[in-house]
Every structure is written in structure tokens, then in C-alpha cells.
Amino acid sequence: MAEFVEEIRERLLPEYEQMKTLGICPDDQIRETKRKRENLLNKIFQSQRSVADYADFIRHEKLIHKWITEKERSQGQNLSELKHSIVTRIIKLYREGLRFCPNEERLWDNFIMFSKKSIPHEVTGIYEKMLAYHGDKPTVWCNAGIWVHENVGNIQKVKEIFFRALQRHPDSEALNITFFIILLKEASKMSCTPTSKTTPSEQELGLERAALVYRNSKTKISNVFYFMKLLKGCEGEQYVNITASLQKEIIDDLMINFSREESVWDALAQRELQGLSMIDLKSMSLKSSIIIEENIPQKSILATGDAEKSQTNEDREDKLFPKGKSIWQVRTLKRRIELCVHVYQVGVRTVPTATMFSNFINAMLKLNQDLTNQPILKRKCLAIAFKEGHTFKLMNEDHYYACIKMLLKGAKGVENATKMLTEATHLKKTLLYYEMWMVVYMTENNDKKFLEIFRKAKDQLEPATSVSLWRMAITFFKTRPSEANEKFLKFFKDAAMQLSLEFAPFRADYLEYISATSTLDRTRREYDELSKMPPPCLELHRKMADVESKALSVFRVDKSRWRKCYENATHYFGKTNSQVWIDYIKFERDQGDPKNMAHLYERAKSTLDKQLVDNFMTEFTLLKAII
């Protein structure tokens, strides 16, 4: 260790000389750099050193290197020799730190990241050394294999790394997927021409290696998403044609082992939409365990009378795979949508779950975001998804909401929406269903039906959950003709009189409306009544205090009504809210009554919870200072 430190000191001397000679920085900055480096050297020399000491030194040297690079750029000098010296020192610090603490994985990662830019030819060797200490982590093996493949290009070395890795971690999904994809990349570069009639091509041999990795892994890994990732890997543009038989093998295994998984059916349906049809895969072989039938009727999902005009331009241009270069048959968007919907329909019957129907409906909703091509077909497919989800009683609230919005655009929108919501609420009574139902009748201004549903919802839902329904009712009747004004006020008053805590804000809103549309006497009567209703509402008292202050400035009325608002606020909230006392004291200050201020101060101290008293006293002191 002493030799290592001494070597660093010796190599630093010419650096300082060069920095001084080239005028990179003044003498005092060089002295400061020397002092800091000496402190860092002393730390890594001591017996009680830690990996953090090495990390601090490395971080400091990187900052110096960055600073030198900026000087080189700004002054137009060539400082490559000086930068090289710093880089060499950083590498030595990394190596010495890793000799001292080889189990520090983060230090290895940082060293490799630095080496990829400074000494890329040594990165493979660094990975090998790291694996000696961290070979228990599949990620390290993956990173090493990817580096060698992408930067060294030695496929034999890559295979050696992954074979060693899989001996230690045979059930690692990350290792198997990474090796699988690398083998696919290599196969895509190989010749597809066989050397003889009896000898397979290089590409076929390369694909067989990838297939062997898959077949070996599937005996050890039983996670459906692992199979899905491999299948997705085969769909890459470079491999989608050459891996057709491998895709079929993976899909067959998925259907044998995971046919009850919703994600499998979702993925297969989306493949049909992309143009990767099982029909084409099945045409390669007569044997298949897939459930989807090949002979799907060519007739459109649409009824004959609803058929769309042939979109020849769209059909001609919508070709994902050029003819003569793909095993995939070119299909129009219309046909791909039909095949996609068919797979979803098979899926929801095989796995009739809420998740499966959610996948189906979400896919159709996404499809309907762009109605440039095949709009009628897309809307028809969405209607099919909604209908089946509703029929199976497995549609969620959000999808019912989307469905109702769609139904209301139709000729018999209200009738159809009402029928669906009647059946939905019979199955499950939720706030959203009733909100949708009320919206249906709001759209046609049907007061009677609106009230009927509102009352039904109020009776069947917990009061605390129905606040939004009351707001809808108030808003609806507020916009109605003037003869419905009394009905609106009744709803508003009833909401304000509800006993649940969630309804307390209605009181302040109701009082504000009354004060704006009625007399001061009525506003006071309403306030007196509402202020006695549980649960208490602080905003009600603040609102009335505001009303009284405005009334006083106009009518010169008695201040006792104004004071009553503050008194009520302190009565109901004086124990847990120090601000109500401050507001009351400010009121008395404005009335020029210091005696009442002092009295309120003492009341507040004796009433407030102990943990709030100190804060109140501080605020009161500030208030006195202002006075």
C-alpha cells in the first residue's frame, strides 16, 4: 500500500509542474489541489480506510479531469498528456479499491462504466474478475455477455459466458432471454442458403441453437410472462419471418400450459391485429394444439346492410410484410380487426373473467381512438365487446361509463342506456352507476325520472358516499326554468341539513346563495338554524361573519350579530383550532376593545389543547406587536 501511495505522489509532481508551466491555474489553486490530494492519500493509506475513502478520491480526480477538459476547450490547448495521467490514476485507484474491497458491487459497476470510455479493450477482463466475486448475480453475467457481443463480436466467447452462467443459474429468466435474443440476432446475420440438399443452412443451425435454449429453459421456468417475453422477442423486425416455426412452438406451449391466463389471449389477439396471424403459422404445419379455429368465416362482422365502402387505397397500402419476403399473408385492416375480435371472443369464453373482458374492451376502445379507416367496423366491434361484457356481468364501472356515453349518441340512446343501467344496478349498486343514470335523464331534461333515480340512489347508498349525487341534483335544478326554483332551494336546503360530515360544506354554499338572493333577516334565520345542526361547519360561521361585516357597512346594524359568528366558531372549534381565537381577537381589536381582547386571550389558553397553546401565544404576541 505504501508503494502505491508513493507512486501516486511521484506521478503528481510532473502534473503540477505542467499545470504551472502551461498557466492552467494560479499557484494558490495548485497548492489547494495538492493539499486536498494529500488528505485523500492519507485516508487511503491508513489502516482504518474504507471503500468510501477510495470513492472520494476517485470522485475528486474525475472533477479535476472534467475541469482540465473544460480548460482545454476554452483555452485551445492540447492537454491530452495531463488528462491521460489523471485517467491512469483513476484506473489505479479503482483497482486498488477493488483489491481492498472486492465485494463492493457498486465500485465494480462504476469501474466498468468508466473503463468503457477510457480503456474499452480491458472491459471484458474486468467483467471476468468481477464474476469471480459476483457470479451469484445473473445481471452481471448478462451485462458481460452483452458487452462481449456488442463490442468484441466474439460469439464463441459470448456462448462460453452464457453456458457458464446457465450452469449456475439455470432458472434465471434474464439470462435465458438475453442469450435467446443474442442467438436470434446472430442467426439473422447468417446465410439462409444450405450448402447441400441434406445439410441445413447456417441460419437454420443458428435458429436451432436459440430453440434449444428455449426448450431447455421451459423445463425450469414456469412463469407465463417469461414465455410472453420470448414470443415478443421473436416479433422483432429482423426475426419475425425467420422465427415463424419458433413462434408457433412457443404459442403451442402457451396454449397447453397457460390457456387460462388472460394475458396470453390478449397477446394473441394483438398479434392478429399486427398481421401475425395463427392461420399463417398453422399453414406451416398440419399439427397444432391452438384452440383458435382456422376457418373463421370471411364474412364481415358487420351485417350486410352496414357494410362499409371498399377502401382500396387503405387495403393496398396496409401491408406490414411485403409480398415475396414474408411467410405472413397480407391482410387488409378490416380482416385483421375481425381476426383480432374473434380471438378475444374465444378468450372471453375460455377465460370468462373481469380481467379478460377488460382486456377485450380496452383493446376496442384503443382501436376507436383513430376512426380514419374502417370507422363503422371499429364501432361495431366496440359494441360487441360492451355487449358481451354486460351479458357476462363482468364489465367494470369505467367501461359502463364509456358504454353509456356511446349509447347516448345513438337513435334510442336514452332507452338503451336506461335498460343497461337498470340491469347493472340490479347486479351491483354503485355511485358511478347512479351518476350515469342521472346524467342520462339530465340530457333529456326529464325532471320526473331524474328525481326518481336520485331518490332510489339516496335510499340504497350510504349517505357519506352520495355527496356528488346531491351536487348533481342541485346543479340540475338550478339550471331549470324559474318555476322550478322552489325545488332547487329545497334540494339545496336538504343537502345542507344532512348529518354526515361530508355534507358540511353545503351549509356555507347554501348560506352564500341565500345571502345573495334574499334578505338579511332570512339569511340570519337560516344561519341560526344551520349553526345548530351537527356536524359543525367552520366555513359556515366565517361566511356569516363576512355577510354581517358587509351588512354593517351598508345598514349600520348592531355588531352583536357579527360577534355571534365568532362566538359560535370558538364554541365549536375553539379546542382544536387556534385560528378561530385569533380571528375573534382581531375582530375585538378592530372594535377598539382591549378588555375583550385580554379576556379572549385567557379563554383561548384555557380552552385550546395543550399542544396548540404555544403556537397561539406566538401568534397573539405578533398580533400585539402589530397593534
XYZ file of C-alpha atoms in Angstrom:
627
model
C 0.000 0.000 0.000
C 2.898 2.347 0.844
C 4.395 1.761 -2.623
C 1.045 2.539 -4.253
C 0.725 5.848 -2.374
C 4.338 6.798 -3.057
C 3.900 6.076 -6.762
C 0.881 8.396 -6.887
C 2.856 11.152 -5.162
C 5.737 10.804 -7.626
C 3.442 10.936 -10.645
C 1.686 14.026 -9.301
C 4.839 16.183 -9.292
C 5.210 16.479 -13.095
C 1.475 17.177 -13.331
C 1.783 20.176 -11.017
C 4.784 21.402 -12.995
C 2.849 21.103 -16.251
C -0.159 22.917 -14.790
C 2.124 25.752 -13.660
C 4.102 25.913 -16.915
C 1.004 25.984 -19.123
C -0.662 28.548 -16.887
C -3.745 26.419 -16.417
C -4.363 27.744 -12.929
C -2.678 30.107 -10.427
C -0.236 28.917 -7.755
C -2.738 29.167 -4.898
C -5.146 26.840 -6.725
C -2.316 24.349 -7.341
C -1.455 24.487 -3.621
C -5.100 23.854 -2.722
C -5.237 20.877 -5.129
C -2.034 19.492 -3.549
C -3.458 19.863 -0.052
C -6.738 18.117 -0.911
C -4.980 15.254 -2.695
C -2.605 14.792 0.226
C -5.569 14.478 2.613
C -7.203 11.914 0.323
C -3.942 9.966 0.035
C -3.553 9.880 3.809
C -7.074 8.456 4.159
C -6.435 5.507 1.822
C -3.034 4.899 3.437
C -4.382 4.473 6.961
C -5.283 1.035 8.286
C -8.864 2.063 9.073
C -9.590 3.088 5.472
C -12.916 2.264 3.842
C -14.259 1.900 0.316
C -15.786 5.380 0.752
C -12.252 6.812 1.011
C -11.370 5.365 -2.388
C -14.675 6.593 -3.812
C -13.978 10.150 -2.534
C -10.513 10.166 -4.118
C -11.881 8.868 -7.444
C -14.668 11.448 -7.400
C -12.127 14.218 -6.783
C -9.911 13.059 -9.667
C -12.901 12.933 -12.004
C -13.739 16.531 -11.115
C -10.127 17.554 -11.833
C -10.288 15.711 -15.173
C -13.535 17.493 -16.051
C -12.036 20.834 -15.103
C -8.887 20.193 -17.216
C -11.100 19.196 -20.173
C -13.049 22.465 -19.898
C -9.793 24.437 -19.730
C -8.534 22.617 -22.823
C -11.702 23.524 -24.692
C -11.792 27.165 -23.579
C -8.064 27.925 -23.985
C -7.495 25.874 -27.125
C -4.552 23.990 -25.586
C -3.634 20.343 -26.035
C -3.759 18.838 -22.550
C -4.145 15.186 -23.565
C -0.982 14.126 -21.698
C -2.227 15.677 -18.481
C -5.687 14.131 -18.901
C -4.157 10.724 -19.657
C -2.159 10.894 -16.436
C -5.322 11.605 -14.421
C -7.225 8.777 -16.155
C -4.375 6.369 -15.379
C -4.515 7.381 -11.703
C -8.288 6.893 -11.557
C -7.932 3.388 -13.003
C -5.244 2.546 -10.425
C -7.454 3.876 -7.629
C -10.327 1.688 -8.834
C -8.090 -1.386 -8.975
C -6.566 -0.744 -5.579
C -10.015 -0.118 -4.092
C -11.333 -3.375 -5.553
C -8.339 -5.292 -4.212
C -9.148 -3.873 -0.807
C -12.918 -4.480 -1.076
C -13.751 -6.876 -3.949
C -17.287 -7.498 -2.660
C -18.344 -3.890 -3.306
C -20.523 -4.422 -6.397
C -21.245 -0.737 -6.896
C -17.500 0.028 -7.164
C -17.168 -2.656 -9.851
C -20.086 -1.143 -11.772
C -18.562 2.336 -11.620
C -15.153 0.993 -12.702
C -16.695 -0.776 -15.699
C -18.699 2.304 -16.660
C -15.524 4.412 -16.534
C -13.467 1.801 -18.369
C -15.957 1.563 -21.256
C -14.917 5.118 -22.206
C -11.248 5.088 -21.175
C -9.977 1.520 -21.676
C -12.701 -0.407 -23.588
C -10.243 -3.135 -24.621
C -9.892 -4.151 -20.949
C -13.609 -4.241 -20.040
C -14.008 -7.955 -20.838
C -11.178 -8.796 -18.438
C -12.691 -6.577 -15.743
C -16.021 -8.377 -16.128
C -14.228 -11.730 -15.723
C -12.659 -10.552 -12.471
C -15.986 -9.198 -11.262
C -17.685 -12.526 -11.987
C -15.222 -14.252 -9.662
C -16.773 -12.279 -6.800
C -20.286 -11.571 -8.070
C -21.100 -14.559 -10.238
C -24.094 -15.220 -7.977
C -25.895 -12.344 -9.704
C -27.416 -13.179 -13.135
C -27.428 -9.486 -14.103
C -23.633 -9.365 -14.045
C -23.436 -12.336 -16.410
C -25.998 -10.693 -18.718
C -24.069 -7.432 -18.814
C -20.808 -9.237 -19.519
C -22.351 -11.263 -22.354
C -23.999 -8.222 -23.928
C -20.731 -6.253 -23.797
C -18.737 -9.009 -25.465
C -21.409 -9.490 -28.133
C -21.844 -5.803 -28.958
C -18.270 -4.582 -28.589
C -15.962 -7.555 -29.070
C -18.041 -9.512 -31.561
C -16.689 -12.869 -30.383
C -19.752 -15.125 -30.438
C -17.811 -18.083 -29.088
C -16.818 -16.044 -26.042
C -20.440 -14.946 -25.664
C -21.622 -18.563 -25.700
C -18.972 -19.522 -23.175
C -20.131 -16.755 -20.803
C -23.792 -17.767 -21.050
C -23.087 -21.506 -20.762
C -21.157 -20.856 -17.556
C -23.901 -18.533 -16.333
C -26.689 -21.027 -17.027
C -24.806 -23.744 -15.173
C -25.015 -21.548 -12.070
C -28.442 -20.020 -12.767
C -30.426 -22.428 -14.971
C -33.770 -20.889 -13.958
C -32.799 -17.251 -14.493
C -35.301 -15.598 -16.832
C -32.994 -12.674 -17.551
C -30.106 -14.938 -18.601
C -32.239 -17.161 -20.812
C -33.991 -14.240 -22.513
C -30.740 -12.344 -23.124
C -28.972 -15.400 -24.544
C -32.032 -16.246 -26.666
C -32.178 -12.752 -28.212
C -28.419 -12.732 -28.892
C -28.694 -16.063 -30.698
C -31.587 -14.688 -32.766
C -29.501 -11.651 -33.720
C -26.650 -13.907 -34.802
C -28.980 -16.184 -36.781
C -30.457 -13.191 -38.634
C -26.957 -12.371 -39.973
C -26.251 -15.897 -41.197
C -26.716 -17.306 -44.674
C -30.077 -18.926 -45.309
C -28.756 -20.928 -48.279
C -27.951 -24.589 -47.480
C -24.581 -25.869 -48.663
C -26.236 -29.071 -49.915
C -29.631 -30.713 -50.152
C -29.047 -32.707 -46.975
C -27.275 -30.007 -44.955
C -29.213 -27.271 -43.184
C -28.219 -23.640 -43.728
C -26.173 -21.670 -41.220
C -29.275 -19.716 -40.326
C -31.269 -22.869 -39.589
C -28.482 -24.080 -37.329
C -28.402 -20.704 -35.568
C -32.137 -20.768 -35.004
C -31.923 -24.314 -33.695
C -29.448 -23.098 -31.055
C -31.964 -20.463 -29.947
C -34.699 -23.138 -29.927
C -32.519 -25.361 -27.731
C -32.096 -22.527 -25.224
C -35.878 -22.130 -25.164
C -36.603 -25.870 -24.832
C -34.052 -26.260 -22.070
C -35.400 -23.267 -20.133
C -39.083 -24.202 -20.323
C -38.432 -27.271 -18.160
C -37.138 -24.992 -15.393
C -39.207 -21.813 -15.741
C -42.984 -21.792 -15.367
C -43.733 -18.073 -15.451
C -46.148 -17.196 -18.254
C -44.573 -13.779 -18.730
C -41.228 -15.396 -19.476
C -42.795 -17.194 -22.443
C -44.515 -13.972 -23.497
C -41.201 -12.081 -23.491
C -39.586 -14.742 -25.662
C -42.504 -14.579 -28.085
C -42.247 -10.792 -28.164
C -38.532 -11.128 -28.857
C -39.321 -13.235 -31.925
C -41.563 -10.458 -33.268
C -38.666 -8.083 -33.864
C -38.460 -6.822 -37.433
C -35.208 -8.731 -38.037
C -36.569 -12.055 -36.794
C -40.333 -12.065 -37.404
C -40.006 -14.138 -40.589
C -37.118 -16.467 -39.726
C -38.588 -17.366 -36.316
C -42.060 -18.364 -37.532
C -41.706 -22.020 -36.530
C -40.240 -20.985 -33.164
C -43.150 -18.607 -32.600
C -45.567 -21.423 -33.292
C -43.767 -23.681 -30.837
C -43.918 -21.043 -28.089
C -47.604 -20.335 -28.774
C -48.423 -24.047 -28.704
C -46.709 -24.318 -25.310
C -48.577 -21.259 -24.065
C -51.911 -22.763 -25.072
C -51.075 -26.112 -23.496
C -49.785 -24.716 -20.195
C -51.323 -21.249 -19.860
C -54.618 -21.257 -21.744
C -56.345 -19.949 -18.601
C -54.150 -16.832 -18.484
C -55.841 -13.652 -19.706
C -52.532 -12.122 -20.827
C -51.999 -14.957 -23.315
C -55.272 -14.321 -25.127
C -54.650 -10.593 -25.071
C -51.240 -11.071 -26.683
C -52.577 -13.470 -29.325
C -55.384 -11.091 -30.255
C -52.965 -8.202 -30.586
C -50.748 -10.333 -32.834
C -53.696 -10.841 -35.173
C -54.175 -7.082 -35.302
C -50.489 -6.623 -36.178
C -50.775 -9.142 -39.003
C -49.049 -12.032 -37.216
C -51.875 -14.493 -37.674
C -52.020 -18.000 -36.284
C -53.580 -19.017 -39.574
C -50.223 -18.411 -41.264
C -48.314 -20.305 -38.585
C -50.711 -23.224 -38.826
C -50.319 -23.319 -42.568
C -46.670 -24.247 -41.994
C -47.671 -27.434 -40.228
C -50.755 -29.618 -40.006
C -50.146 -30.239 -36.302
C -51.193 -27.588 -33.822
C -52.707 -27.525 -30.392
C -54.036 -23.990 -30.743
C -57.713 -23.587 -29.947
C -58.410 -20.820 -32.459
C -60.109 -22.276 -35.495
C -58.543 -21.523 -38.857
C -61.736 -21.474 -40.833
C -63.092 -18.200 -39.454
C -65.872 -17.028 -41.764
C -64.607 -14.462 -44.261
C -67.905 -12.618 -43.943
C -67.531 -9.312 -42.160
C -68.613 -8.949 -38.546
C -70.900 -6.231 -39.844
C -74.340 -7.023 -41.104
C -74.625 -6.834 -44.878
C -76.652 -3.655 -44.717
C -73.945 -1.914 -42.658
C -71.049 -2.869 -44.851
C -68.564 -0.096 -45.437
C -67.388 1.005 -48.814
C -64.278 -0.755 -50.017
C -61.269 1.350 -49.144
C -58.958 0.209 -51.881
C -56.204 2.678 -51.093
C -56.109 1.673 -47.435
C -56.228 -2.022 -48.323
C -53.446 -1.624 -50.843
C -51.169 0.368 -48.556
C -51.854 -1.510 -45.340
C -49.230 -4.202 -45.854
C -46.934 -4.858 -42.930
C -44.914 -7.504 -44.743
C -44.074 -7.043 -48.470
C -45.024 -9.929 -50.740
C -42.267 -12.372 -51.548
C -40.352 -11.554 -48.347
C -42.627 -12.927 -45.662
C -44.443 -16.055 -44.617
C -47.229 -13.795 -43.342
C -50.183 -13.365 -45.633
C -51.024 -9.747 -46.414
C -54.440 -8.885 -44.939
C -56.490 -5.728 -45.002
C -57.080 -3.773 -41.806
C -60.687 -4.935 -41.882
C -59.697 -8.598 -41.884
C -57.095 -8.126 -39.162
C -59.648 -6.429 -36.925
C -62.082 -9.296 -37.476
C -59.436 -11.877 -36.587
C -58.433 -9.887 -33.517
C -62.037 -9.690 -32.280
C -62.500 -13.404 -32.938
C -59.535 -14.269 -30.707
C -60.886 -12.044 -27.945
C -64.285 -13.718 -28.242
C -62.692 -17.150 -27.937
C -60.670 -15.809 -24.997
C -63.628 -14.458 -23.021
C -65.412 -17.757 -23.407
C -62.362 -19.767 -22.397
C -61.429 -17.446 -19.510
C -64.628 -15.593 -18.532
C -63.086 -13.197 -16.007
C -63.354 -9.458 -15.408
C -59.706 -9.039 -16.455
C -60.285 -10.849 -19.751
C -63.272 -8.675 -20.606
C -61.344 -5.587 -19.529
C -58.555 -6.503 -21.969
C -61.085 -7.017 -24.762
C -62.895 -3.727 -24.163
C -59.685 -1.725 -23.667
C -58.352 -3.043 -26.970
C -61.520 -1.983 -28.773
C -61.533 1.430 -27.084
C -57.951 1.971 -28.234
C -58.899 0.896 -31.734
C -61.676 3.506 -31.750
C -59.293 6.353 -30.950
C -58.468 6.534 -34.658
C -61.516 6.327 -36.905
C -59.741 7.356 -40.109
C -60.139 3.860 -41.560
C -62.962 1.362 -41.021
C -64.901 3.564 -38.536
C -68.157 1.601 -38.736
C -66.405 -1.723 -38.207
C -64.436 -0.367 -35.250
C -67.566 0.995 -33.569
C -69.370 -2.287 -34.234
C -66.521 -4.236 -32.607
C -66.595 -1.936 -29.572
C -70.343 -2.506 -29.281
C -69.738 -6.273 -29.400
C -67.180 -6.011 -26.589
C -69.535 -3.924 -24.447
C -72.461 -6.241 -25.113
C -70.532 -9.376 -24.186
C -69.049 -7.781 -21.060
C -72.527 -6.734 -19.952
C -74.070 -10.107 -20.826
C -71.458 -11.972 -18.779
C -71.890 -9.404 -15.947
C -68.133 -8.849 -15.887
C -67.823 -5.267 -17.081
C -66.271 -2.688 -14.749
C -67.638 0.754 -13.901
C -65.310 2.706 -16.186
C -66.347 0.584 -19.127
C -70.026 1.032 -18.296
C -69.367 4.769 -18.309
C -67.773 4.577 -21.769
C -70.599 2.356 -22.988
C -73.325 4.715 -21.768
C -71.592 7.642 -23.498
C -71.608 5.643 -26.715
C -75.241 4.568 -26.341
C -76.436 8.138 -25.778
C -75.134 9.067 -29.218
C -77.456 6.517 -30.839
C -81.058 6.864 -32.042
C -82.524 5.116 -28.981
C -79.777 6.287 -26.659
C -81.799 7.031 -23.527
C -83.859 3.860 -23.845
C -80.828 1.620 -24.337
C -78.788 3.359 -21.637
C -81.671 3.072 -19.164
C -82.058 -0.638 -19.863
C -78.337 -1.278 -19.387
C -78.132 0.731 -16.158
C -81.236 -0.979 -14.761
C -79.551 -4.332 -15.240
C -76.180 -3.074 -13.974
C -77.595 -1.613 -10.748
C -79.587 -4.772 -10.172
C -76.268 -6.620 -10.137
C -74.258 -4.041 -8.211
C -75.339 -0.730 -6.705
C -72.547 1.802 -7.048
C -72.297 5.579 -7.008
C -70.968 5.768 -10.569
C -73.895 3.776 -11.978
C -76.408 6.148 -10.396
C -74.413 9.186 -11.512
C -74.518 7.884 -15.082
C -78.219 7.186 -14.780
C -78.912 10.704 -13.552
C -76.818 12.126 -16.401
C -78.989 10.175 -18.854
C -82.097 11.974 -17.639
C -80.280 15.301 -17.377
C -79.544 15.095 -21.117
C -83.261 14.968 -21.909
C -84.340 17.328 -19.087
C -86.628 14.706 -17.572
C -87.293 16.069 -14.063
C -89.556 13.239 -13.004
C -87.211 10.403 -13.963
C -84.222 12.329 -12.621
C -85.870 12.652 -9.211
C -86.912 9.016 -9.254
C -83.338 7.811 -9.765
C -81.962 10.325 -7.262
C -84.309 9.075 -4.547
C -83.539 5.466 -5.371
C -79.790 6.167 -5.115
C -80.242 8.102 -1.868
C -82.094 5.165 -0.330
C -79.654 2.498 -1.494
C -76.281 4.201 -0.977
C -74.572 5.241 2.232
C -75.176 8.965 2.890
C -71.449 9.731 3.058
C -70.905 8.379 -0.473
C -73.762 10.235 -2.158
C -72.473 13.814 -1.914
C -71.821 14.019 -5.667
C -75.442 12.992 -6.382
C -76.723 15.888 -4.283
C -74.424 18.290 -6.125
C -75.716 16.952 -9.444
C -79.303 17.431 -8.311
C -78.641 20.981 -7.108
C -76.852 21.884 -10.339
C -79.605 20.309 -12.450
C -82.495 22.160 -10.770
C -80.537 25.423 -10.624
C -80.464 25.442 -14.425
C -84.152 24.605 -14.747
C -86.850 27.226 -15.556
C -87.820 29.719 -12.844
C -90.908 27.726 -11.810
C -88.554 25.001 -10.548
C -86.754 27.460 -8.230
C -88.505 26.215 -5.101
C -87.494 22.660 -5.943
C -83.893 23.822 -6.308
C -83.969 25.600 -2.926
C -85.483 22.566 -1.273
C -82.720 20.343 -2.606
C -80.090 22.833 -1.535
C -81.564 23.137 1.969
C -81.971 19.359 2.328
C -78.305 18.850 1.374
C -77.236 21.468 3.917
C -79.287 19.745 6.632
C -77.763 16.289 6.132
C -75.993 14.957 9.226
C -72.978 13.323 7.574
C -69.691 15.205 7.889
C -69.225 15.174 4.098
C -72.293 17.443 3.722
C -70.981 20.230 5.969
C -69.613 22.328 3.032
C -73.158 22.550 1.621
C -74.110 24.807 4.525
C -71.677 27.568 3.653
C -72.639 27.303 -0.030
C -76.362 27.438 0.795
C -75.903 30.418 3.091
C -73.927 32.261 0.411
C -76.729 31.664 -2.099
C -79.425 32.853 0.324
C -77.440 35.984 1.218
C -77.112 36.834 -2.484
C -80.759 36.229 -3.366
C -82.734 37.044 -0.213
C -82.970 39.454 2.696
C -80.572 39.814 5.613
C -83.259 38.672 8.060
C -83.806 35.432 6.148
C -80.071 34.857 5.900
C -79.785 35.236 9.687
C -82.667 32.840 10.292
C -81.096 30.258 8.023
C -77.729 30.722 9.742
C -79.243 30.308 13.215
C -80.903 27.099 12.129
C -77.879 25.647 10.307
C -75.396 26.539 13.043
C -77.250 24.229 15.448
C -77.103 21.252 13.071
C -74.406 18.616 13.599
C -71.724 18.247 12.444
C -70.389 21.812 12.881
C -69.041 23.675 9.861
C -66.380 26.350 10.410
C -66.819 27.792 6.931
C -70.498 28.492 7.749
C -69.510 30.834 10.599
C -66.812 32.530 8.523
C -69.269 33.032 5.682
C -71.857 34.590 8.004
C -69.223 36.836 9.586
C -68.430 38.120 6.116
C -72.133 38.725 5.426
C -72.527 40.658 8.726
C -69.432 42.788 8.056
C -70.827 43.834 4.676
C -74.273 44.459 6.139
C -72.764 46.666 8.859
C -71.015 48.854 6.320
C -74.285 49.351 4.419
C -77.056 49.342 7.042
C -75.174 50.312 10.250
C -76.811 47.387 12.053
C -75.949 46.047 15.511
C -72.488 44.475 15.860
C -73.783 41.766 18.202
C -74.831 39.587 15.263
C -71.354 39.884 13.796
C -69.766 38.997 17.157
C -72.083 35.985 17.414
C -70.415 34.385 14.366
C -67.007 34.470 16.073
C -68.511 33.274 19.323
C -70.069 30.285 17.578
C -66.800 29.483 15.811
C -64.859 29.430 19.100
C -67.631 27.442 20.777
C -67.472 24.606 18.242
C -63.821 24.768 17.141
C -62.007 26.573 19.956
C -60.441 23.423 21.344
C -58.683 22.272 18.173
C -58.252 25.422 16.069
C -56.184 28.351 17.337
C -57.013 30.480 14.303
C -60.654 30.940 15.368
C -59.392 32.683 18.535
C -57.006 34.879 16.564
C -59.861 35.857 14.233
C -62.089 36.695 17.206
C -59.333 38.746 18.871
C -58.716 40.627 15.613
C -62.434 41.425 15.497
C -62.330 42.901 19.026
C -59.136 44.778 18.138
C -60.911 46.372 15.193
C -63.756 47.365 17.548
C -61.192 49.061 19.811
C -61.921 46.851 22.844
C -58.622 45.773 24.534
C -60.505 44.465 27.574
C -62.337 41.886 25.483
C -59.070 41.013 23.745
C -57.440 40.170 27.071
C -60.490 38.195 28.143
C -60.445 36.175 24.897
C -56.714 35.550 25.291
C -57.276 33.910 28.686
C -60.258 31.916 27.388
C -58.209 30.622 24.487
C -55.322 29.467 26.717
C -57.685 27.532 28.947
C -59.715 26.041 26.073
C -57.146 25.039 23.450
C -55.446 21.652 23.502
C -52.061 21.889 25.232
C -50.031 21.269 22.065
C -51.712 24.280 20.392
C -51.262 26.820 23.176
C -47.631 27.727 22.387
C -48.436 28.373 18.754
C -51.426 30.506 19.745
C -49.357 32.556 22.180
C -46.749 33.213 19.478
C -49.428 34.421 17.049
C -51.001 36.569 19.745
C -47.640 38.168 20.526
C -47.163 39.020 16.857
C -50.677 40.456 16.759
C -49.923 42.684 19.768
C -46.696 43.831 18.128
C -48.691 44.943 15.072
C -51.120 46.805 17.315
